[in-house]
Amino acid sequence: MLELLRWTTLHPALVHLPLGILPLAALAYAMAVVRRSERWTFAADMALFIGAGGTVLAAGFGLVAYLVLDWPSGWAPWPVIHLALGASSTAAVVSAAVFRGLTRRRRMVASRGLAAISFLLVLAAAGTGWVGGEVLVFHGGAAVRAAGDGLLAPPVTWPEGPPSSVADAMGRLRSTWAANNGALTRVLVDRPTEPRFREVAENARLIQQLARWLMREGPELTGVGGAGFDDEEEEVGAERRRHGRGATAREHLRQMAGDLLARARSLEDAALHQDVLEVMHRQGELTAACAGCHQHLRWNRERD
Ligand code: HEC
């Protein structure tokens, strides 16, 4: 159950080196400027060099984690923002270190400009760390086993407007469903409270909106699911054979979205009545509606 090292957890372990030492470099450059001191400059340079080495290591394993992790749907654009910030702050720290390496014999005492740049490097590293620590790990639980490796993450922000695709709608369904799982888990292991029921009812309302959108727009979107089964007679034929009753994939999607809508309505009802047992049953049924549709339309396709 326990492992000494994992590809995905090396990055969050390593980032502490640059995040810890770069502020020391900045403070030491500031002291060097104030005191016109070669010794403080030397200490700052060493901290910068070690910080640059640590940054490269952390960034390298960050890229590994980015590639290895199965990012939950609906997380965009946060993983990419973190990657871009990480790559640019690494480039900045390494450039500063290389610049210092080339010029330190000529300038034994740090300049004001260098001190200012080192503070900017700290800000860049902190911003990158905030996205990684706050959004991806604290909120999302990326690569945290107890958080379902991020699959149980509630929404980060609720996007404006209707979904742009079926996958986008699914990302929103995942996060609202996950928020309700979290709320109901707290009801179970802690206690039922009014705000928790209110949260469940509110999320169930959002799920209803998404289900209505799926009923209306889902079947019309060409290439539903990115695999294009809507447009391909062969695939539709296969769906028909599989389900009998002449149901096409489109009709099926509409029906199952209708099922999801009905279940989300009963969940909202139960939550408004603050009925613990009823709410638990309804969340289970809602989850089964997700699984049912996935079984027919997501996992059951030849091309998957
Ligand atoms: C009406 C059918 C239907 C229902 C109901 C449904 N799904 Fe889906 N879901 C799909 C299809 C089809 C895909 C594949 C979409 C794709 O590959 O673009 C999918 C894919 C997903 C994905 C992966 C999306 C991605 O970016 O690859 C997630 C997560 C998901 N669904 C969550 C849920 C949850 C949670 C529920 C229930 C609250 C749910 N779905 C209910 C049809 C449905």
PDB file of N, CA, C and O in Angstrom, residues 49-104:
ATOM      1  N   PHE A  49      22.309  29.748  -7.241  1.00  0.00           N
ATOM      2  CA  PHE A  49      22.755  28.591  -8.021  1.00  0.00           C
ATOM      3  C   PHE A  49      22.052  27.311  -7.551  1.00  0.00           C
ATOM      4  O   PHE A  49      21.580  26.509  -8.354  1.00  0.00           O
ATOM      5  N   ILE A  50      22.006  27.148  -6.208  1.00  0.00           N
ATOM      6  CA  ILE A  50      21.343  25.938  -5.682  1.00  0.00           C
ATOM      7  C   ILE A  50      19.858  25.977  -6.042  1.00  0.00           C
ATOM      8  O   ILE A  50      19.272  24.976  -6.465  1.00  0.00           O
ATOM      9  N   GLY A  51      19.266  27.179  -5.924  1.00  0.00           N
ATOM     10  CA  GLY A  51      17.842  27.328  -6.273  1.00  0.00           C
ATOM     11  C   GLY A  51      17.599  26.987  -7.735  1.00  0.00           C
ATOM     12  O   GLY A  51      16.616  26.332  -8.075  1.00  0.00           O
ATOM     13  N   ALA A  52      18.524  27.401  -8.612  1.00  0.00           N
ATOM     14  CA  ALA A  52      18.342  27.128 -10.041  1.00  0.00           C
ATOM     15  C   ALA A  52      18.416  25.626 -10.298  1.00  0.00           C
ATOM     16  O   ALA A  52      17.604  25.069 -11.048  1.00  0.00           O
ATOM     17  N   GLY A  53      19.375  24.959  -9.646  1.00  0.00           N
ATOM     18  CA  GLY A  53      19.469  23.497  -9.799  1.00  0.00           C
ATOM     19  C   GLY A  53      18.194  22.823  -9.322  1.00  0.00           C
ATOM     20  O   GLY A  53      17.631  21.957 -10.007  1.00  0.00           O
ATOM     21  N   GLY A  54      17.715  23.267  -8.155  1.00  0.00           N
ATOM     22  CA  GLY A  54      16.482  22.689  -7.603  1.00  0.00           C
ATOM     23  C   GLY A  54      15.284  22.956  -8.503  1.00  0.00           C
ATOM     24  O   GLY A  54      14.413  22.100  -8.673  1.00  0.00           O
ATOM     25  N   THR A  55      15.265  24.151  -9.095  1.00  0.00           N
ATOM     26  CA  THR A  55      14.144  24.493  -9.977  1.00  0.00           C
ATOM     27  C   THR A  55      14.110  23.576 -11.192  1.00  0.00           C
ATOM     28  O   THR A  55      13.050  23.095 -11.597  1.00  0.00           O
ATOM     29  N   VAL A  56      15.288  23.323 -11.765  1.00  0.00           N
ATOM     30  CA  VAL A  56      15.340  22.464 -12.951  1.00  0.00           C
ATOM     31  C   VAL A  56      14.863  21.049 -12.600  1.00  0.00           C
ATOM     32  O   VAL A  56      14.057  20.455 -13.324  1.00  0.00           O
ATOM     33  N   LEU A  57      15.327  20.545 -11.440  1.00  0.00           N
ATOM     34  CA  LEU A  57      14.888  19.207 -11.012  1.00  0.00           C
ATOM     35  C   LEU A  57      13.368  19.175 -10.805  1.00  0.00           C
ATOM     36  O   LEU A  57      12.671  18.280 -11.289  1.00  0.00           O
ATOM     37  N   ALA A  58      12.877  20.172 -10.065  1.00  0.00           N
ATOM     38  CA  ALA A  58      11.438  20.213  -9.761  1.00  0.00           C
ATOM     39  C   ALA A  58      10.627  20.333 -11.049  1.00  0.00           C
ATOM     40  O   ALA A  58       9.589  19.681 -11.211  1.00  0.00           O
ATOM     41  N   ALA A  59      11.109  21.164 -11.980  1.00  0.00           N
ATOM     42  CA  ALA A  59      10.372  21.349 -13.232  1.00  0.00           C
ATOM     43  C   ALA A  59      10.390  20.059 -14.053  1.00  0.00           C
ATOM     44  O   ALA A  59       9.379  19.668 -14.642  1.00  0.00           O
ATOM     45  N   GLY A  60      11.545  19.385 -14.071  1.00  0.00           N
ATOM     46  CA  GLY A  60      11.646  18.127 -14.818  1.00  0.00           C
ATOM     47  C   GLY A  60      10.637  17.104 -14.313  1.00  0.00           C
ATOM     48  O   GLY A  60       9.883  16.514 -15.094  1.00  0.00           O
ATOM     49  N   PHE A  61      10.595  16.941 -12.993  1.00  0.00           N
ATOM     50  CA  PHE A  61       9.644  15.969 -12.460  1.00  0.00           C
ATOM     51  C   PHE A  61       8.209  16.498 -12.521  1.00  0.00           C
ATOM     52  O   PHE A  61       7.261  15.717 -12.498  1.00  0.00           O
ATOM     53  N   GLY A  62       8.071  17.829 -12.602  1.00  0.00           N
ATOM     54  CA  GLY A  62       6.732  18.401 -12.815  1.00  0.00           C
ATOM     55  C   GLY A  62       6.199  17.984 -14.178  1.00  0.00           C
ATOM     56  O   GLY A  62       5.041  17.610 -14.326  1.00  0.00           O
ATOM     57  N   LEU A  63       7.091  18.015 -15.176  1.00  0.00           N
ATOM     58  CA  LEU A  63       6.684  17.607 -16.521  1.00  0.00           C
ATOM     59  C   LEU A  63       6.308  16.122 -16.519  1.00  0.00           C
ATOM     60  O   LEU A  63       5.314  15.712 -17.128  1.00  0.00           O
ATOM     61  N   VAL A  64       7.097  15.323 -15.780  1.00  0.00           N
ATOM     62  CA  VAL A  64       6.785  13.888 -15.678  1.00  0.00           C
ATOM     63  C   VAL A  64       5.387  13.713 -15.079  1.00  0.00           C
ATOM     64  O   VAL A  64       4.548  12.981 -15.617  1.00  0.00           O
ATOM     65  N   ALA A  65       5.113  14.425 -13.974  1.00  0.00           N
ATOM     66  CA  ALA A  65       3.805  14.291 -13.313  1.00  0.00           C
ATOM     67  C   ALA A  65       2.690  14.740 -14.248  1.00  0.00           C
ATOM     68  O   ALA A  65       1.638  14.111 -14.339  1.00  0.00           O
ATOM     69  N   TYR A  66       2.948  15.824 -14.985  1.00  0.00           N
ATOM     70  CA  TYR A  66       1.934  16.337 -15.919  1.00  0.00           C
ATOM     71  C   TYR A  66       1.572  15.273 -16.947  1.00  0.00           C
ATOM     72  O   TYR A  66       0.401  15.089 -17.297  1.00  0.00           O
ATOM     73  N   LEU A  67       2.583  14.548 -17.421  1.00  0.00           N
ATOM     74  CA  LEU A  67       2.343  13.536 -18.450  1.00  0.00           C
ATOM     75  C   LEU A  67       1.749  12.250 -17.876  1.00  0.00           C
ATOM     76  O   LEU A  67       0.950  11.576 -18.517  1.00  0.00           O
ATOM     77  N   VAL A  68       2.132  11.919 -16.656  1.00  0.00           N
ATOM     78  CA  VAL A  68       1.719  10.639 -16.070  1.00  0.00           C
ATOM     79  C   VAL A  68       0.292  10.711 -15.517  1.00  0.00           C
ATOM     80  O   VAL A  68      -0.460   9.743 -15.580  1.00  0.00           O
ATOM     81  N   LEU A  69      -0.077  11.894 -14.973  1.00  0.00           N
ATOM     82  CA  LEU A  69      -1.392  12.014 -14.337  1.00  0.00           C
ATOM     83  C   LEU A  69      -2.527  11.938 -15.352  1.00  0.00           C
ATOM     84  O   LEU A  69      -2.420  12.474 -16.445  1.00  0.00           O
ATOM     85  N   ASP A  70      -3.604  11.296 -14.940  1.00  0.00           N
ATOM     86  CA  ASP A  70      -4.819  11.263 -15.724  1.00  0.00           C
ATOM     87  C   ASP A  70      -5.671  12.436 -15.249  1.00  0.00           C
ATOM     88  O   ASP A  70      -6.403  12.309 -14.287  1.00  0.00           O
ATOM     89  N   TRP A  71      -5.555  13.594 -15.919  1.00  0.00           N
ATOM     90  CA  TRP A  71      -6.256  14.778 -15.412  1.00  0.00           C
ATOM     91  C   TRP A  71      -7.764  14.615 -15.517  1.00  0.00           C
ATOM     92  O   TRP A  71      -8.263  14.261 -16.582  1.00  0.00           O
ATOM     93  N   PRO A  72      -8.495  14.869 -14.436  1.00  0.00           N
ATOM     94  CA  PRO A  72      -9.952  14.745 -14.499  1.00  0.00           C
ATOM     95  C   PRO A  72     -10.543  15.757 -15.488  1.00  0.00           C
ATOM     96  O   PRO A  72      -9.985  16.834 -15.651  1.00  0.00           O
ATOM     97  N   SER A  73     -11.654  15.375 -16.127  1.00  0.00           N
ATOM     98  CA  SER A  73     -12.247  16.279 -17.102  1.00  0.00           C
ATOM     99  C   SER A  73     -12.800  17.498 -16.375  1.00  0.00           C
ATOM    100  O   SER A  73     -13.248  17.414 -15.241  1.00  0.00           O
ATOM    101  N   GLY A  74     -12.768  18.628 -17.055  1.00  0.00           N
ATOM    102  CA  GLY A  74     -13.295  19.849 -16.473  1.00  0.00           C
ATOM    103  C   GLY A  74     -12.262  20.618 -15.665  1.00  0.00           C
ATOM    104  O   GLY A  74     -12.594  21.616 -15.047  1.00  0.00           O
ATOM    105  N   TRP A  75     -11.024  20.177 -15.676  1.00  0.00           N
ATOM    106  CA  TRP A  75      -9.992  20.892 -14.912  1.00  0.00           C
ATOM    107  C   TRP A  75      -9.313  21.981 -15.721  1.00  0.00           C
ATOM    108  O   TRP A  75      -8.621  22.824 -15.168  1.00  0.00           O
ATOM    109  N   ALA A  76      -9.460  21.890 -17.040  1.00  0.00           N
ATOM    110  CA  ALA A  76      -8.810  22.896 -17.881  1.00  0.00           C
ATOM    111  C   ALA A  76      -9.301  24.267 -17.443  1.00  0.00           C
ATOM    112  O   ALA A  76     -10.456  24.393 -17.041  1.00  0.00           O
ATOM    113  N   PRO A  77      -8.461  25.295 -17.509  1.00  0.00           N
ATOM    114  CA  PRO A  77      -7.094  25.305 -18.017  1.00  0.00           C
ATOM    115  C   PRO A  77      -6.033  25.208 -16.919  1.00  0.00           C
ATOM    116  O   PRO A  77      -4.868  25.469 -17.186  1.00  0.00           O
ATOM    117  N   TRP A  78      -6.395  24.819 -15.701  1.00  0.00           N
ATOM    118  CA  TRP A  78      -5.444  24.936 -14.585  1.00  0.00           C
ATOM    119  C   TRP A  78      -4.154  24.126 -14.758  1.00  0.00           C
ATOM    120  O   TRP A  78      -3.066  24.660 -14.492  1.00  0.00           O
ATOM    121  N   PRO A  79      -4.222  22.868 -15.198  1.00  0.00           N
ATOM    122  CA  PRO A  79      -2.953  22.138 -15.360  1.00  0.00           C
ATOM    123  C   PRO A  79      -2.019  22.825 -16.357  1.00  0.00           C
ATOM    124  O   PRO A  79      -0.807  22.902 -16.131  1.00  0.00           O
ATOM    125  N   VAL A  80      -2.599  23.366 -17.430  1.00  0.00           N
ATOM    126  CA  VAL A  80      -1.771  24.013 -18.448  1.00  0.00           C
ATOM    127  C   VAL A  80      -1.221  25.340 -17.925  1.00  0.00           C
ATOM    128  O   VAL A  80      -0.072  25.709 -18.207  1.00  0.00           O
ATOM    129  N   ILE A  81      -2.036  26.060 -17.137  1.00  0.00           N
ATOM    130  CA  ILE A  81      -1.550  27.314 -16.534  1.00  0.00           C
ATOM    131  C   ILE A  81      -0.350  27.011 -15.649  1.00  0.00           C
ATOM    132  O   ILE A  81       0.680  27.689 -15.695  1.00  0.00           O
ATOM    133  N   HIS A  82      -0.466  25.953 -14.848  1.00  0.00           N
ATOM    134  CA  HIS A  82       0.630  25.589 -13.950  1.00  0.00           C
ATOM    135  C   HIS A  82       1.876  25.225 -14.754  1.00  0.00           C
ATOM    136  O   HIS A  82       2.992  25.633 -14.416  1.00  0.00           O
ATOM    137  N   LEU A  83       1.668  24.476 -15.812  1.00  0.00           N
ATOM    138  CA  LEU A  83       2.799  24.064 -16.665  1.00  0.00           C
ATOM    139  C   LEU A  83       3.486  25.283 -17.285  1.00  0.00           C
ATOM    140  O   LEU A  83       4.714  25.403 -17.257  1.00  0.00           O
ATOM    141  N   ALA A  84       2.677  26.210 -17.801  1.00  0.00           N
ATOM    142  CA  ALA A  84       3.243  27.392 -18.462  1.00  0.00           C
ATOM    143  C   ALA A  84       3.982  28.270 -17.451  1.00  0.00           C
ATOM    144  O   ALA A  84       5.092  28.745 -17.716  1.00  0.00           O
ATOM    145  N   LEU A  85       3.361  28.494 -16.279  1.00  0.00           N
ATOM    146  CA  LEU A  85       4.029  29.302 -15.250  1.00  0.00           C
ATOM    147  C   LEU A  85       5.316  28.630 -14.802  1.00  0.00           C
ATOM    148  O   LEU A  85       6.345  29.289 -14.614  1.00  0.00           O
ATOM    149  N   GLY A  86       5.253  27.308 -14.631  1.00  0.00           N
ATOM    150  CA  GLY A  86       6.429  26.567 -14.177  1.00  0.00           C
ATOM    151  C   GLY A  86       7.552  26.665 -15.198  1.00  0.00           C
ATOM    152  O   GLY A  86       8.708  26.938 -14.846  1.00  0.00           O
ATOM    153  N   ALA A  87       7.217  26.494 -16.476  1.00  0.00           N
ATOM    154  CA  ALA A  87       8.255  26.539 -17.517  1.00  0.00           C
ATOM    155  C   ALA A  87       8.862  27.936 -17.586  1.00  0.00           C
ATOM    156  O   ALA A  87      10.091  28.085 -17.672  1.00  0.00           O
ATOM    157  N   SER A  88       8.007  28.991 -17.514  1.00  0.00           N
ATOM    158  CA  SER A  88       8.594  30.322 -17.660  1.00  0.00           C
ATOM    159  C   SER A  88       9.376  30.728 -16.416  1.00  0.00           C
ATOM    160  O   SER A  88      10.416  31.379 -16.536  1.00  0.00           O
ATOM    161  N   SER A  89       8.903  30.335 -15.214  1.00  0.00           N
ATOM    162  CA  SER A  89       9.716  30.739 -14.057  1.00  0.00           C
ATOM    163  C   SER A  89      11.016  29.952 -14.002  1.00  0.00           C
ATOM    164  O   SER A  89      12.046  30.488 -13.586  1.00  0.00           O
ATOM    165  N   THR A  90      11.001  28.698 -14.479  1.00  0.00           N
ATOM    166  CA  THR A  90      12.258  27.945 -14.536  1.00  0.00           C
ATOM    167  C   THR A  90      13.232  28.630 -15.490  1.00  0.00           C
ATOM    168  O   THR A  90      14.411  28.827 -15.158  1.00  0.00           O
ATOM    169  N   ALA A  91      12.726  29.016 -16.664  1.00  0.00           N
ATOM    170  CA  ALA A  91      13.595  29.693 -17.634  1.00  0.00           C
ATOM    171  C   ALA A  91      14.167  30.969 -17.020  1.00  0.00           C
ATOM    172  O   ALA A  91      15.360  31.276 -17.189  1.00  0.00           O
ATOM    173  N   ALA A  92      13.334  31.712 -16.270  1.00  0.00           N
ATOM    174  CA  ALA A  92      13.799  32.978 -15.683  1.00  0.00           C
ATOM    175  C   ALA A  92      14.869  32.727 -14.616  1.00  0.00           C
ATOM    176  O   ALA A  92      15.899  33.412 -14.585  1.00  0.00           O
ATOM    177  N   VAL A  93      14.631  31.748 -13.749  1.00  0.00           N
ATOM    178  CA  VAL A  93      15.602  31.475 -12.673  1.00  0.00           C
ATOM    179  C   VAL A  93      16.927  30.997 -13.268  1.00  0.00           C
ATOM    180  O   VAL A  93      18.012  31.444 -12.864  1.00  0.00           O
ATOM    181  N   VAL A  94      16.845  30.106 -14.266  1.00  0.00           N
ATOM    182  CA  VAL A  94      18.076  29.583 -14.876  1.00  0.00           C
ATOM    183  C   VAL A  94      18.827  30.713 -15.590  1.00  0.00           C
ATOM    184  O   VAL A  94      20.054  30.827 -15.467  1.00  0.00           O
ATOM    185  N   SER A  95      18.101  31.598 -16.292  1.00  0.00           N
ATOM    186  CA  SER A  95      18.780  32.711 -16.972  1.00  0.00           C
ATOM    187  C   SER A  95      19.481  33.600 -15.952  1.00  0.00           C
ATOM    188  O   SER A  95      20.626  34.032 -16.182  1.00  0.00           O
ATOM    189  N   ALA A  96      18.809  33.887 -14.824  1.00  0.00           N
ATOM    190  CA  ALA A  96      19.431  34.742 -13.807  1.00  0.00           C
ATOM    191  C   ALA A  96      20.699  34.078 -13.273  1.00  0.00           C
ATOM    192  O   ALA A  96      21.730  34.739 -13.084  1.00  0.00           O
ATOM    193  N   ALA A  97      20.629  32.760 -13.045  1.00  0.00           N
ATOM    194  CA  ALA A  97      21.791  32.051 -12.497  1.00  0.00           C
ATOM    195  C   ALA A  97      22.939  32.063 -13.512  1.00  0.00           C
ATOM    196  O   ALA A  97      24.096  32.295 -13.142  1.00  0.00           O
ATOM    197  N   VAL A  98      22.607  31.836 -14.788  1.00  0.00           N
ATOM    198  CA  VAL A  98      23.658  31.827 -15.811  1.00  0.00           C
ATOM    199  C   VAL A  98      24.284  33.219 -15.931  1.00  0.00           C
ATOM    200  O   VAL A  98      25.509  33.382 -15.945  1.00  0.00           O
ATOM    201  N   PHE A  99      23.420  34.238 -15.931  1.00  0.00           N
ATOM    202  CA  PHE A  99      23.907  35.618 -16.005  1.00  0.00           C
ATOM    203  C   PHE A  99      24.870  35.896 -14.845  1.00  0.00           C
ATOM    204  O   PHE A  99      25.957  36.432 -15.028  1.00  0.00           O
ATOM    205  N   ARG A 100      24.478  35.495 -13.645  1.00  0.00           N
ATOM    206  CA  ARG A 100      25.315  35.722 -12.457  1.00  0.00           C
ATOM    207  C   ARG A 100      26.614  34.922 -12.552  1.00  0.00           C
ATOM    208  O   ARG A 100      27.683  35.407 -12.202  1.00  0.00           O
ATOM    209  N   GLY A 101      26.490  33.700 -13.070  1.00  0.00           N
ATOM    210  CA  GLY A 101      27.686  32.873 -13.210  1.00  0.00           C
ATOM    211  C   GLY A 101      28.713  33.532 -14.129  1.00  0.00           C
ATOM    212  O   GLY A 101      29.919  33.470 -13.886  1.00  0.00           O
ATOM    213  N   LEU A 102      28.218  34.211 -15.177  1.00  0.00           N
ATOM    214  CA  LEU A 102      29.129  34.827 -16.138  1.00  0.00           C
ATOM    215  C   LEU A 102      29.681  36.158 -15.649  1.00  0.00           C
ATOM    216  O   LEU A 102      30.767  36.576 -16.066  1.00  0.00           O
ATOM    217  N   THR A 103      28.927  36.842 -14.772  1.00  0.00           N
ATOM    218  CA  THR A 103      29.335  38.216 -14.416  1.00  0.00           C
ATOM    219  C   THR A 103      29.858  38.368 -12.987  1.00  0.00           C
ATOM    220  O   THR A 103      30.301  39.447 -12.623  1.00  0.00           O
ATOM    221  N   ARG A 104      29.796  37.302 -12.191  1.00  0.00           N
ATOM    222  CA  ARG A 104      30.100  37.550 -10.772  1.00  0.00           C
ATOM    223  C   ARG A 104      31.561  37.921 -10.514  1.00  0.00           C
ATOM    224  O   ARG A 104      31.846  38.646  -9.561  1.00  0.00           O
TER     225      ARG A 104
END
